[in-house]
Protein backbone atom coordinates (compact mmCIF):
# COMPACT_ATOMS: atom_id res chain seq x y z
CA UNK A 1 4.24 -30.81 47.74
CA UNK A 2 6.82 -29.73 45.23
CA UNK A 3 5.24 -28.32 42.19
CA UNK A 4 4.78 -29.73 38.89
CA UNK A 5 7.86 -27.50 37.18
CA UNK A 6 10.38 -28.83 39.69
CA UNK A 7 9.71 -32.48 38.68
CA UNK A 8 10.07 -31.72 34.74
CA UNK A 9 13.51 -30.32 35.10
CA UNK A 10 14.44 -32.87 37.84
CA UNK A 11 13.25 -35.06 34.86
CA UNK A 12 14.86 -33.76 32.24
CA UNK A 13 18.14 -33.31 33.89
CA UNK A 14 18.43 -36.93 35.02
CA UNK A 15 17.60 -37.74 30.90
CA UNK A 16 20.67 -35.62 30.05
CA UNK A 17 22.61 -37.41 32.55
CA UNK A 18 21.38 -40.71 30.79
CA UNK A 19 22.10 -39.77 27.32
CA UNK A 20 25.54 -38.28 28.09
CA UNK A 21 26.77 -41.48 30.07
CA UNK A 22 25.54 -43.38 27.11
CA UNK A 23 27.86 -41.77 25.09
CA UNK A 24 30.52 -42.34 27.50
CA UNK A 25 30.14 -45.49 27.43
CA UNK A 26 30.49 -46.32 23.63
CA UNK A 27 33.97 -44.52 24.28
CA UNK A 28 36.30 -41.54 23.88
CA UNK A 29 35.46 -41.23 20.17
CA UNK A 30 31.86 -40.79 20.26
CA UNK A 31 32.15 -38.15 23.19
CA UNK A 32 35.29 -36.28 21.44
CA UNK A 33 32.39 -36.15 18.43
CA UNK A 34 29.66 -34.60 20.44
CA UNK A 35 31.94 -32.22 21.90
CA UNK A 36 33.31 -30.92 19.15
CA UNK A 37 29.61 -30.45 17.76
CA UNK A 38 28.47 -28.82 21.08
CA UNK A 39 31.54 -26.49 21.04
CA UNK A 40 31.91 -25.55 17.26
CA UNK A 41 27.73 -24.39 17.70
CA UNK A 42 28.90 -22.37 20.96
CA UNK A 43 32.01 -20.93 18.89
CA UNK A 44 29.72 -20.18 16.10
CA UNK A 45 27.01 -17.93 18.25
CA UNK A 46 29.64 -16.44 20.11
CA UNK A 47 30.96 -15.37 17.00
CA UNK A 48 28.02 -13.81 15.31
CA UNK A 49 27.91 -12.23 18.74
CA UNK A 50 31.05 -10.47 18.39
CA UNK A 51 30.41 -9.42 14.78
CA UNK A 52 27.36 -7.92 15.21
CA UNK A 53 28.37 -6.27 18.71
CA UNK A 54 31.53 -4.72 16.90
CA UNK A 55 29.56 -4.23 14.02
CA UNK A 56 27.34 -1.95 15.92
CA UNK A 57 29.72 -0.30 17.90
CA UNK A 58 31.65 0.71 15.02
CA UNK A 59 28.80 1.56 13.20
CA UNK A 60 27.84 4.32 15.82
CA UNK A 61 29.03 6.95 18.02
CA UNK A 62 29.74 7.32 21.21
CA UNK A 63 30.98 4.31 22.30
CA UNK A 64 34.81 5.25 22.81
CA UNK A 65 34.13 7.26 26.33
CA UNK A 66 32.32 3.83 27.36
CA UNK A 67 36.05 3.01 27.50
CA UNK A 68 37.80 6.12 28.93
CA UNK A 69 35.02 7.93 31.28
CA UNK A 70 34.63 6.21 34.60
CA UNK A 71 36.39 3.06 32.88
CA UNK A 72 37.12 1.75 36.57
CA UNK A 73 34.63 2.83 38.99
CA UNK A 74 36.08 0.95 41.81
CA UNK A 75 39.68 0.96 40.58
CA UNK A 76 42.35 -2.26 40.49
CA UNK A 77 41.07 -3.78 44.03
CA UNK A 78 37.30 -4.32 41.76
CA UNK A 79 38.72 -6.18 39.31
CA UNK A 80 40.31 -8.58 41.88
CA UNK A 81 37.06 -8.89 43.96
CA UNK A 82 35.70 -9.70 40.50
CA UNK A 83 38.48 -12.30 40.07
CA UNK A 84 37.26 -14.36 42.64
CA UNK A 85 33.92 -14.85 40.73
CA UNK A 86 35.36 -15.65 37.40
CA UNK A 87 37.83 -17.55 38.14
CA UNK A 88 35.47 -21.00 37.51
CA UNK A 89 35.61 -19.36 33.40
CA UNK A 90 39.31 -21.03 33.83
CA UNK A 91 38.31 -24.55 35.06
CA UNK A 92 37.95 -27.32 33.39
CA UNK A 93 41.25 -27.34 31.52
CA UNK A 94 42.60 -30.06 33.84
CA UNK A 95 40.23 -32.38 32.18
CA UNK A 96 43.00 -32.77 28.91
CA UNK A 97 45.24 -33.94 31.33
CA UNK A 98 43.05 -36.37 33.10
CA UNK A 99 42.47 -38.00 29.32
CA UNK A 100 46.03 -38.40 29.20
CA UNK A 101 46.33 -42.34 28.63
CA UNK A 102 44.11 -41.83 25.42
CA UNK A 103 45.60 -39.28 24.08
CA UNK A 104 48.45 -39.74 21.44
CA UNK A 105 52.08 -38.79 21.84
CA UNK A 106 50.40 -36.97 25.41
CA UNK A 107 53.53 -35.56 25.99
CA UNK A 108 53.67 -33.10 23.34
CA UNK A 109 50.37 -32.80 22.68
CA UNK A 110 48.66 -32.30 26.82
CA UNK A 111 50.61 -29.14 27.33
CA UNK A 112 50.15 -28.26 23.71
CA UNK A 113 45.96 -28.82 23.94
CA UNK A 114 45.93 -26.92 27.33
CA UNK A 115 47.69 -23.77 26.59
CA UNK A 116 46.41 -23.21 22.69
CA UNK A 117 42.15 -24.05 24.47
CA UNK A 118 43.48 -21.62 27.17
CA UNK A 119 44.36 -18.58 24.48
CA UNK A 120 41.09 -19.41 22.73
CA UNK A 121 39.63 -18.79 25.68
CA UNK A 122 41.03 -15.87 26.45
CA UNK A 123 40.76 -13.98 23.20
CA UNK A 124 36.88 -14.77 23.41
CA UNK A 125 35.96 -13.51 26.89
CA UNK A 126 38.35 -10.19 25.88
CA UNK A 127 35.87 -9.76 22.31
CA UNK A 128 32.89 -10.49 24.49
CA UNK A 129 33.66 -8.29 27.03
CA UNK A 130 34.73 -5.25 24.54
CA UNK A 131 31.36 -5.95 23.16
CA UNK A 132 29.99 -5.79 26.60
CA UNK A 133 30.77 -2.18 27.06
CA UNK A 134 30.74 -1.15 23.52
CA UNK A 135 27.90 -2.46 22.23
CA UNK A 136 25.70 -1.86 24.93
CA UNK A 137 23.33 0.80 24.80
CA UNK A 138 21.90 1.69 28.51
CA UNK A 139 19.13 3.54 29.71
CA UNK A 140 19.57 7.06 29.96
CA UNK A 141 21.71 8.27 32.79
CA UNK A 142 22.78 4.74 33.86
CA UNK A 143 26.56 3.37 33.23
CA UNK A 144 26.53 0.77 30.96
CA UNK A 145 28.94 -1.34 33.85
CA UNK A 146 25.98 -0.25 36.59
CA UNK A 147 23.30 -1.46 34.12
CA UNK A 148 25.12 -4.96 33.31
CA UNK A 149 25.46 -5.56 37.30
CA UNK A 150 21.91 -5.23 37.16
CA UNK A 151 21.16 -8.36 34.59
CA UNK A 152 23.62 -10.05 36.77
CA UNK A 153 23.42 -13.32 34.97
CA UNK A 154 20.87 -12.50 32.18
CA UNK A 155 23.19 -9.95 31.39
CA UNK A 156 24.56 -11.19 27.58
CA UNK A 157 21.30 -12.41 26.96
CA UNK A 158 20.36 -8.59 27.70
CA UNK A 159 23.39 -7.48 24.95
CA UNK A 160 22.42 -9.99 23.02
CA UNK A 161 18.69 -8.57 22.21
CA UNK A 162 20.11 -5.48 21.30
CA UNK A 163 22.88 -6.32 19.01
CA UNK A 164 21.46 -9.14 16.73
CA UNK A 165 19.12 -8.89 14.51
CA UNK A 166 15.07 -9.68 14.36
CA UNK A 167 15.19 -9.83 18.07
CA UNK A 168 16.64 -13.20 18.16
CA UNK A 169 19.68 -12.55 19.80
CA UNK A 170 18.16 -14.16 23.48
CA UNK A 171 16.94 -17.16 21.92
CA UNK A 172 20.71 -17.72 20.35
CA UNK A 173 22.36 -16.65 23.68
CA UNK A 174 19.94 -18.86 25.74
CA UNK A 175 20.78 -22.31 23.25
CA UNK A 176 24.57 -21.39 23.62
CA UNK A 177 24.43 -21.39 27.48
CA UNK A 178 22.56 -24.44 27.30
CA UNK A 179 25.37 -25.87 24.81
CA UNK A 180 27.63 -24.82 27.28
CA UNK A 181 25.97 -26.05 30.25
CA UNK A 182 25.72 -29.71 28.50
CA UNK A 183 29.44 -29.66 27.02
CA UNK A 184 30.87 -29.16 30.92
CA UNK A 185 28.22 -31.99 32.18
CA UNK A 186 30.21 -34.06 29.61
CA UNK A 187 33.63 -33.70 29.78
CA UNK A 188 32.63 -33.97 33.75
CA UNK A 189 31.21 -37.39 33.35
CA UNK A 190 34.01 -38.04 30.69
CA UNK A 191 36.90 -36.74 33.14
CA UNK A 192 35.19 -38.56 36.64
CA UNK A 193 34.91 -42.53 34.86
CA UNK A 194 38.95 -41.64 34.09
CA UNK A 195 40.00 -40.64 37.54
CA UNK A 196 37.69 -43.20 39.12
CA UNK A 197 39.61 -46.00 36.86
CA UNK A 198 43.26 -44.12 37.70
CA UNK A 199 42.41 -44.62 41.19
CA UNK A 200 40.86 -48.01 41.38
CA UNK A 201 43.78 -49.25 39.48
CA UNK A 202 46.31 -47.63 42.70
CA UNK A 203 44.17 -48.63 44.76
CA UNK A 204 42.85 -45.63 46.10
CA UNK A 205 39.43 -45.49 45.03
């Protein structure tokens, strides 16, 4: 018998689902709206995230040799082992494109939405990760890149508890995974109802 737990999430997952399509299926405006909320209150924690992470690092010492000691522990072939994790941070981007036919002058403005959400992107996960490191206090005698592998993904909520203030840094790191969680689920359900109808309509459903 599966316990109690397991049907509440199955339950509330299947609600999101519901609520989600249901604003799919007004149309493109009311999802564009929800994203951008969903996204902007993502932006905005990942922001005060930054400025308090730099805040502290600056605001201390001993954070530069976080950045020249041992910087690399398992040189250039680590970071492309790590590549083929993180990768999936750059998905997702093909979805603009798939919203093509409701999208105006799509021409100019596709390869225009793609590359200036990919930079964005970018700039984020380079602050995040410089707060990472430099923000990061571990305990004694423990590198703070061995100490991060060891949160594995609780990891920024980890950071997070440190760096903010009043302790309520996991709470705020917890609500923006969840935004981010539910802003992929959408543009997922958003993106599959436009490639289903692009395919019906050739025929190759």
């Amino acid at each position: 018998i599966m316990p109690i737990h397991w049907f509440m999430i199955a339950g509330f997952t299947i609600f999101i689902i519901f609520v989600l399509s249901a604003f799919n299926y007004f149309g493109a405006e009311e999802v564009g709206v929800m994203g951008n909320v969903i996204t902007l209150a993502k932006i905005v924690i990942l922001g005060l995230f930054i400025a308090f992470g730099l805040a502290q690092m600056l605001g201390s010492t001993g954070w530069e040799p976080k950045f020249t000691a041992n910087f690399m522990p398992n040189g250039i072939s680590g970071i492309f082992i790590a590549m083929g994790i993180t990768f999936i941070a750059f998905e997702g981007y093909e979805i603009i494109a798939q919203s093509g036919e409701e999208v105006i002058n799509p021409k100019r403005n596709i390869p225009r939405g793609i590359f200036i959400s990919v930079f964005i992107a970018v700039v984020i996960y380079i602050l995040v990760g410089i707060v990472a490191i430099g923000a990061t206090t571990p305990p004694a005698g423990v590198p703070v890149y061995a100490f991060l592998g060891q949160q594995k993904e609780l990891a920024i909520v980890s950071i997070a508890r440190q760096i903010f203030p009043f302790g309520t840094g996991g709470v705020l790191m917890l609500i923006s995974g969840l935004a981010a969680t539910m802003s992929a689920l959408n543009v997922t359900i958003y993106s599959a109802a436009r490639v289903s109808f692009a395919m019906g309509r050739e025929h190759n459903l």
